[in-house]
Every structure is written in C-alpha cells, then in structure tokens.
Amino acid sequence: GLLTYAPRELPVRGTNIVAKQHRKVLLTGATGFLGSYLLREYLATTDATVLCLVRGTSVEAATVRLQAGLERHGGGEPARAFTQRVEVVLGDVTSAQLGLGDDEYRQLAKTVDAVVHAAADVRLAAPHDALWPANVLGTQHVQRFAVTARPKELHHISTLSVAGQARGTTPHVFTEAERDYGQTFLTAYEETKLRAEEIVAAHGAAGHPAYTYRIGNLVGASATGQFQRNASSNRLWATIQAYVLAGCAPRSVDERLVVSHVDHAAREILAIALAPRVAGGTFHIASRDVVDHDELVARIRELGILVRSVSAERFRVALARLTGVKREIATLAMLSVSRPSRNVRIESTATERLLEELTVPRSRLGPDWVRRLVAVARNDARSGMRDATLEEADEWAMTSERALGG
C-alpha cells in the first residue's frame, strides 16, 4: 500500500538556530563509507557519545576497525576524540534485539536518545532474499529499539534509487513527499530499501520522530577524493574502473547521475538531524550537480586515458573479457549499461530550502572530482587500476571490435 510521511513544515523559520543535543547516539553501519563520515561529523561538531553497533568477535577487534576507518578518512580531531566518546556495542541489526541479551538491550534502550541507522546491504546485483535480512528486517529491529524503554529519534539512511522506474512516457517528478507511486524497480536493492522506508514512515505516522535521508551516488571526500575501502562494490566507482580497464565506454547512455561528496552528505544529514524545529520527514541529500554520462566519459578522457565510444554490444564483449580479471567490477558496470532509463526526475526543493534556512552550504562537486577519483583508484593496489592494465584494456577493446566486425 501507499505509505507516505511528510511533515507540514519542512523549512525552519527564523535565524540564529541553536542545534538540539544528542547526548547518546546509537549508530549502525559505522564501519561503512557514509557511516564512517557520520561518526566523524558527530565527533567533530557535537559533544555526543556515539555507541557504534558493530559485528565482530570481540570489542577490541571491532574498535580497531572503527579507528582504522576514521584514520583512513582523515584522522585529525575526530580520531583523537575516539577513545573518550565512542563506545563499541557488539551486535547485529539482522538479529532480534540487535543481537543483544535482554539486560544489555534494555539498558541500552534506556540511555540512547537517538538512533542513526546507516547499516545496509548495498550489493546492487544481489537477489531479493539475500538483501532482505539487512535492509528490511534490520530496519524493523532498529525501529523496535527506537520505541523500547523511552522514545528516541529514528534517523534512517535510504537511497534516491527508491524512485525506481516510472511507467509511461512522461518523466515522473519524484519529491521528498512521495514514496510508493506505483514504480517498478531495476534492482532488488531498490525495492528492499523502499520497504525499509515504509517501516520508518509508519513509525513517523504513529507520532514518533522519524527521519529518512535519501542519498545519491557518493564519491570521495571533497578535499582528498579518498574513497571507501570496498570501493569495487560502488556502482559509480565500478563503472569508471570498467571503462578504464576495458578501454571503451558505451555511447549514448541515457543516464544522469546525482552525485555528492561523502563528507558533504554527512554534514547535511547531521545539520537536519540536529535542527530543533524539524520534527521528522524525508529529505533528499544530493548535490545540485547532475552529471551526464557522456560528460563523465569526457572527463576521464581529459586525464589522458584512452576510452573509446563504442556500441553497447561492443562494450558488453569488452566486459566479458574483463570478468576473468575483475568480475565484480564488470558485473556492476554491465548492470549500469544494460538497464533501461528510469524516466524519473529527482526533485529536492524542500530539502534545499531547509538547508538554506539552516545556513548549511549546499553540496557542490569540485571541478576535479573525476580526476581525484581516478587518481586515488590508480594508486590503490586493491583497485586493479594500474598503468600496465590500461594497455591490456586497449587491446581488449580492439579485440572486441574485431570480434563484432568493427
């Protein structure tokens, strides 16, 4: 059914707004890309104690993972504040009571005044039943925690891709106030994230403070370009790698990418979460910059990297040769190129107006974000994007053209 939750007033009236306080926050997904930056933002801009729900065999091992994430993404004052204001809670959102015993669960529920749920299974090519435990059941478990012992704010990280694909020929304008408008889904990931949103929306409709933040494509930090550790699972990163490694890209792909720097996204989420007169709602966290596919390919070429424009069929042949070396990258790139147009336009006016009222600078992409993204990737041994492979990629592209009579 249709479940929507939009507050009557998204904009915050007045100036000189004093942020509300989160004294103790439970953060899920803190070892992930965005979760790590949300942790950094809490430590850098608030006095909150952050309790991080982390899977693991020991508190010590989980603590090392969290600290490594902070150091990887810039270190500095947030990393120094770690030992005083971060506590590790061993648990799992896919388990009832978050994997905690009765006493620990109740005690935790009594002390926390906000929950930020950033944990998710983001594998775009995974089947529905593989994604359901983390994305849907996990959200159910977090929502139940939010109403246990004392009321808590529930802040849920979602994705703009819940907009899915619109039927018909006229592009559908997808606003913050919409959720299920009868769209179809291009991946199981999108559908499970929409089902998770419905849980949070029902929580808000019952009178509880519920916030949903829909995120676009995230790229590395604005200052450094530093990307996530498991970068090959990110569709945009995988697509860029596939183009470089294959030496070619499909021409005339009908896609416009909504892209944001990860640190900008974390900053905007926390600004809304701490705004005293925002009682909940759905927000679109995305840069005003929308990147056309052909523009993305042009920027890669500007770096001196040979990427030919070929037909979709020739690109598939090149990817087929790439699967033996980088299967995950090739799979995600194939998913990107093969899917039909979404026929959707994202509308973020309400969120933009709110951030202006909160005097938060709206996220904009730096002019050299592609250069930084590719440079970081080529220096990362795990990415496989090394100069030597560019020659191989060129050969693969020419081979694919010969195979198709090009």
GROMACS .gro file of N, CA, C and O in nm, residues 50 63 70 93 124 129 138 172 175 189 197 207 283 294 333 403:
model
   64
   50VAL      N    1   2.894   0.844   2.105
   50VAL     CA    2   2.840   0.764   1.995
   50VAL      C    3   2.864   0.616   2.025
   50VAL      O    4   2.979   0.572   2.041
   63THR      N    5   3.678  -0.230   1.767
   63THR     CA    6   3.733  -0.097   1.793
   63THR      C    7   3.845  -0.064   1.694
   63THR      O    8   3.853   0.048   1.643
   70LEU      N    9   3.828   0.583   1.073
   70LEU     CA   10   3.846   0.726   1.099
   70LEU      C   11   3.981   0.775   1.048
   70LEU      O   12   3.992   0.883   0.989
   93VAL      N   13   2.222  -0.592   1.331
   93VAL     CA   14   2.086  -0.544   1.306
   93VAL      C   15   1.995  -0.654   1.250
   93VAL      O   16   1.873  -0.644   1.261
  124LEU      N   17   2.426  -0.423  -0.539
  124LEU     CA   18   2.324  -0.394  -0.639
  124LEU      C   19   2.284  -0.516  -0.721
  124LEU      O   20   2.174  -0.520  -0.777
  129ASP      N   21   1.621  -1.216  -0.162
  129ASP     CA   22   1.628  -1.285  -0.032
  129ASP      C   23   1.762  -1.263   0.038
  129ASP      O   24   1.771  -1.274   0.161
  138GLY      N   25   1.649  -0.570   0.934
  138GLY     CA   26   1.736  -0.483   1.014
  138GLY      C   27   1.667  -0.354   1.052
  138GLY      O   28   1.677  -0.307   1.166
  172HIS      N   29   0.857   1.108  -1.443
  172HIS     CA   30   0.789   1.132  -1.315
  172HIS      C   31   0.878   1.218  -1.226
  172HIS      O   32   0.997   1.192  -1.212
  175THR      N   33   0.944   1.363  -0.553
  175THR     CA   34   0.971   1.461  -0.448
  175THR      C   35   0.993   1.392  -0.314
  175THR      O   36   0.972   1.271  -0.298
  189TYR      N   37   1.779  -0.435  -0.458
  189TYR     CA   38   1.826  -0.338  -0.359
  189TYR      C   39   1.728  -0.222  -0.347
  189TYR      O   40   1.691  -0.182  -0.236
  197GLU      N   41   1.193   0.202   0.404
  197GLU     CA   42   1.134   0.335   0.421
  197GLU      C   43   0.991   0.327   0.474
  197GLU      O   44   0.948   0.410   0.555
  207GLY      N   45   0.333   0.889   1.529
  207GLY     CA   46   0.362   1.000   1.618
  207GLY      C   47   0.504   1.005   1.671
  207GLY      O   48   0.535   1.089   1.757
  283PHE      N   49   1.408   1.356   0.331
  283PHE     CA   50   1.498   1.458   0.278
  283PHE      C   51   1.584   1.399   0.168
  283PHE      O   52   1.629   1.285   0.178
  294ASP      N   53   2.780   1.107  -2.070
  294ASP     CA   54   2.881   1.143  -2.169
  294ASP      C   55   2.981   1.244  -2.113
  294ASP      O   56   3.099   1.243  -2.151
  333ALA      N   57   2.919  -0.279  -1.380
  333ALA     CA   58   2.919  -0.196  -1.500
  333ALA      C   59   2.815  -0.245  -1.599
  333ALA      O   60   2.743  -0.165  -1.661
  403ALA      N   61   3.595  -0.873  -3.301
  403ALA     CA   62   3.502  -0.986  -3.283
  403ALA      C   63   3.362  -0.952  -3.338
  403ALA      O   64   3.289  -1.040  -3.383
   0.00000   0.00000   0.00000
